[in-house]
Coordinates of C-alpha atoms in Angstrom, one line a residue:
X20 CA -7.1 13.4 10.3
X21 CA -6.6 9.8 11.4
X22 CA -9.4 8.6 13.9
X23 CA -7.7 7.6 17.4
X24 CA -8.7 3.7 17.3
X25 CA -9.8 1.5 14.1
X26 CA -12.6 -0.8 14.8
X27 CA -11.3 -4.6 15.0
X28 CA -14.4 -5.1 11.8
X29 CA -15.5 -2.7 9.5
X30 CA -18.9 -3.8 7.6
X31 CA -17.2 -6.6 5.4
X32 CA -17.8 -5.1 1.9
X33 CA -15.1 -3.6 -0.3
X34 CA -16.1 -1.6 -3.0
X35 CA -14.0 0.2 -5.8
X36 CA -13.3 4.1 -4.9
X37 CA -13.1 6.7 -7.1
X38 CA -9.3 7.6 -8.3
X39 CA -8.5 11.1 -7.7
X40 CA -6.2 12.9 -10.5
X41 CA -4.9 11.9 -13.6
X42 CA -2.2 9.3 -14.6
X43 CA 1.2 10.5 -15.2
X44 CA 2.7 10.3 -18.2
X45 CA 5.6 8.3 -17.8
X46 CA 6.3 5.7 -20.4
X47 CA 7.0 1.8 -19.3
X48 CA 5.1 -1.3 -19.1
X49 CA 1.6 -0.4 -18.0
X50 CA 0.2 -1.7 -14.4
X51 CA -3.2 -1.0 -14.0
X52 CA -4.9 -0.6 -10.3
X53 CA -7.7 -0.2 -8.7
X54 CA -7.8 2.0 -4.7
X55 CA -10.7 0.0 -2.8
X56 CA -12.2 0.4 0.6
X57 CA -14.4 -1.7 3.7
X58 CA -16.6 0.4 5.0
X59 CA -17.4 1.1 8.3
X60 CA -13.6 1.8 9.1
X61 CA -14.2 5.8 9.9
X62 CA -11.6 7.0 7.5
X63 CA -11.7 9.4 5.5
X64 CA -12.0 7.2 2.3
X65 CA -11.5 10.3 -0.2
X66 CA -8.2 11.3 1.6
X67 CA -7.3 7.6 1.2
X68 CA -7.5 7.2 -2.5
X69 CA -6.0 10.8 -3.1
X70 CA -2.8 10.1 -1.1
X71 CA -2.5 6.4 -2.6
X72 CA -2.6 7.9 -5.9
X73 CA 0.1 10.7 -4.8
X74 CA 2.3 8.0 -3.7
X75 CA 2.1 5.7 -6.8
X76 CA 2.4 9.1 -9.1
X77 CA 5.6 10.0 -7.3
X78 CA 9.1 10.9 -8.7
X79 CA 10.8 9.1 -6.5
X80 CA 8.0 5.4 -6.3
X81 CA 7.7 2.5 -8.7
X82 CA 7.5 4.4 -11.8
X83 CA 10.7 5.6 -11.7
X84 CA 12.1 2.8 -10.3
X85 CA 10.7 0.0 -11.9
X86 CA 10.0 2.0 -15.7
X87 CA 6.4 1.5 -15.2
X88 CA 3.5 3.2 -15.5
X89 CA 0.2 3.0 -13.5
X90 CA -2.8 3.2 -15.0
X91 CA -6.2 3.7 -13.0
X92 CA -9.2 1.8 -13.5
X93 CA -12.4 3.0 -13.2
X94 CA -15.9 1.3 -12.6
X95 CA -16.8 1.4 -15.9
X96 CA -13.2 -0.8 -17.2
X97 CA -14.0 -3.1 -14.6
X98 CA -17.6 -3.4 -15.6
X99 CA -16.4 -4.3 -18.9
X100 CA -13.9 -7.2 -17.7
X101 CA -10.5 -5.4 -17.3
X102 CA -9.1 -6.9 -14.5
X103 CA -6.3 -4.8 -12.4
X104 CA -2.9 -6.2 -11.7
X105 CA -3.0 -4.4 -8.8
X106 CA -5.9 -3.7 -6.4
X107 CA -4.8 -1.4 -3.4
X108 CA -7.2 -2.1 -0.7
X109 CA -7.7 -0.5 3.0
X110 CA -9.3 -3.1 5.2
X111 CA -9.8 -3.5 9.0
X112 CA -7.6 -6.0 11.0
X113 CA -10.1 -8.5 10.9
X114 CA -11.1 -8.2 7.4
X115 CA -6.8 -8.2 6.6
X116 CA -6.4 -11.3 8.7
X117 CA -9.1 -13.0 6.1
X118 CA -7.7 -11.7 2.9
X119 CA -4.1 -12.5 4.3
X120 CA -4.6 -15.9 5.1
X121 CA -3.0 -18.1 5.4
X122 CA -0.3 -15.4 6.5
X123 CA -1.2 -14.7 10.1
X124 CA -1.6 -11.0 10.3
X125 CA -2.9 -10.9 13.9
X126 CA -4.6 -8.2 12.9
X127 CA -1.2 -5.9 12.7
X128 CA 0.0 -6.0 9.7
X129 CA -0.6 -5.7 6.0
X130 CA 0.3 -8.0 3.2
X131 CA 0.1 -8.6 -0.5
X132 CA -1.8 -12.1 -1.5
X133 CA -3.0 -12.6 -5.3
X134 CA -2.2 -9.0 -6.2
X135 CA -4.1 -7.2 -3.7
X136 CA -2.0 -5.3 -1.4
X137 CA -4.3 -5.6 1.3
X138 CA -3.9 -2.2 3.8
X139 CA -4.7 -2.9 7.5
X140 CA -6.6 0.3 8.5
X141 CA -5.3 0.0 11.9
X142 CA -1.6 0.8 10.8
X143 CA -2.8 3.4 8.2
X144 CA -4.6 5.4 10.6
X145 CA -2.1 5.0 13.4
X146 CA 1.5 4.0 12.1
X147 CA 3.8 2.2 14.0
X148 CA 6.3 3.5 16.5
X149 CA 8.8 3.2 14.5
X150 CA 7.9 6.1 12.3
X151 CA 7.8 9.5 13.5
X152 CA 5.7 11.2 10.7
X153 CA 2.6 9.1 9.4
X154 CA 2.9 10.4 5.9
X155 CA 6.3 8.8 5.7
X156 CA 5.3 5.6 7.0
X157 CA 1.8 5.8 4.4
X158 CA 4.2 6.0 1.7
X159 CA 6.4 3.4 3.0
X160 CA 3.3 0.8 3.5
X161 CA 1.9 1.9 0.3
X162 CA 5.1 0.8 -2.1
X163 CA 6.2 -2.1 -0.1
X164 CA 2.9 -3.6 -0.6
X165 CA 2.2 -2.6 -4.2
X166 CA 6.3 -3.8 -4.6
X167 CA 5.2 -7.3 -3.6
X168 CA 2.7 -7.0 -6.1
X169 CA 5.5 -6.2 -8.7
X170 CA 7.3 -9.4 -7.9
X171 CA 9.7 -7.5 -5.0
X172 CA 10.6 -9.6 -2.6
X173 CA 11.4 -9.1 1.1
X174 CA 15.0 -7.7 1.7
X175 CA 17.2 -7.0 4.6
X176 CA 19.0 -4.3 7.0
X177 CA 22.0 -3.9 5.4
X178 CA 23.3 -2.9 8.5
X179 CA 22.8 -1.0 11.5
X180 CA 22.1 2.6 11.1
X181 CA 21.9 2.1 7.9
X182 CA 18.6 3.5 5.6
X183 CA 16.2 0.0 5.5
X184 CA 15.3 -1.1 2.1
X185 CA 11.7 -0.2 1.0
X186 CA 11.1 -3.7 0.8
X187 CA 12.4 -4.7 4.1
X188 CA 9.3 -5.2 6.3
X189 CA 9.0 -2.3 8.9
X190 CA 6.1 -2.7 10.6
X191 CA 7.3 -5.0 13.2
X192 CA 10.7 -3.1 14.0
X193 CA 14.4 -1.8 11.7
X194 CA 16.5 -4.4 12.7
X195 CA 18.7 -1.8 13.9
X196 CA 18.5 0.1 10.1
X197 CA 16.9 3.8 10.0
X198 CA 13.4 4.0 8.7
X199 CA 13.1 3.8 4.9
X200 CA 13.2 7.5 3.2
X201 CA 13.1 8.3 -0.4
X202 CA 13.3 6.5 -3.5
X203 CA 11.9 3.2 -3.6
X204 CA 15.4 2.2 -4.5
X205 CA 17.2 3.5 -2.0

């Protein structure tokens, strides 16, 4: 479970967790990650990386979407100079305001800067109002962030009530569209 509040700084070190599970074996151009942490945030880091890696597995994420296929890295591959093109990472707001710069967070939002979709901790732990099941809004944070770092840029409400794009940006309100469900290309 989700702790209540997220402290406004975790410790200021990100390290490299361990990925849960195995890559799938879809076939596309490969996109190699890596699921890091701060620490000191009081989540569950373990849960973290295992539902990140659930969502970027997913029939109906990037994969599939994009004809890609994400491949893990572990300590070892970095220790040996591979370099991811994606690093997912789960920060506190104070920590995200510094790796967002010069985007101004305010300490509420996440962001993607020089392939790091940078999580803020406060919106993974919590959500946003405007999602009614945290799971949903996870994955939604998850592949609009990681969609930046596939070269997706920001879309718009197609119109009210309708279902927003995955890469229209939801934290901050719909703009009068229905919170993003299932695929990533919906």
């Amino acid at each position: 479970t989700a702790p209540a509040k997220v402290p406004a700084s975790g410790d200021g070190k990100i390290r490299v967790l361990t990925t849960p599970g195995q890559d799938t074996t879809r076939k596309g151009a490969t996109k190699t990650f890596t699921i890091e942490a701060e620490g000191g945030l009081g989540i569950d880091l373990t849960a973290y990386a295992g539902e990140v890696r659930s969502i970027l597995s997913s029939d109906k994420g990037w994969e599939v979407a994009d004809g890609i296929h994400f491949k893990a890295l572990t300590p070892a591959d970095l220790d040996q100079g591979s370099v991811p093109d994606v690093r997912i990472t789960l920060a506190s707001p104070d920590l995200t305001d510094e790796l967002c710069a010069p985007l101004n967070t305010g300490g509420e939002v996440s962001c993607n800067r020089h392939g790091r979709a940078v999580i803020n901790a406060k919106r993974w732990a919590i959500g946003v109002k405007y999602y009614d099941d945290l799971t949903l809004y996870r994955t939604y944070l998850i592949n609009h962030e990681v969609g930046h770092g596939l070269w997706h840029q920001h879309a718009f409400c197609p119109g009210a009530g309708q279902k927003a794009p995955i890469m229209q940006q939801q934290t901050l309100g719909l703009q009068g569209c229905t919170a993003w469900p299932y695929p990533v290309t919906s």
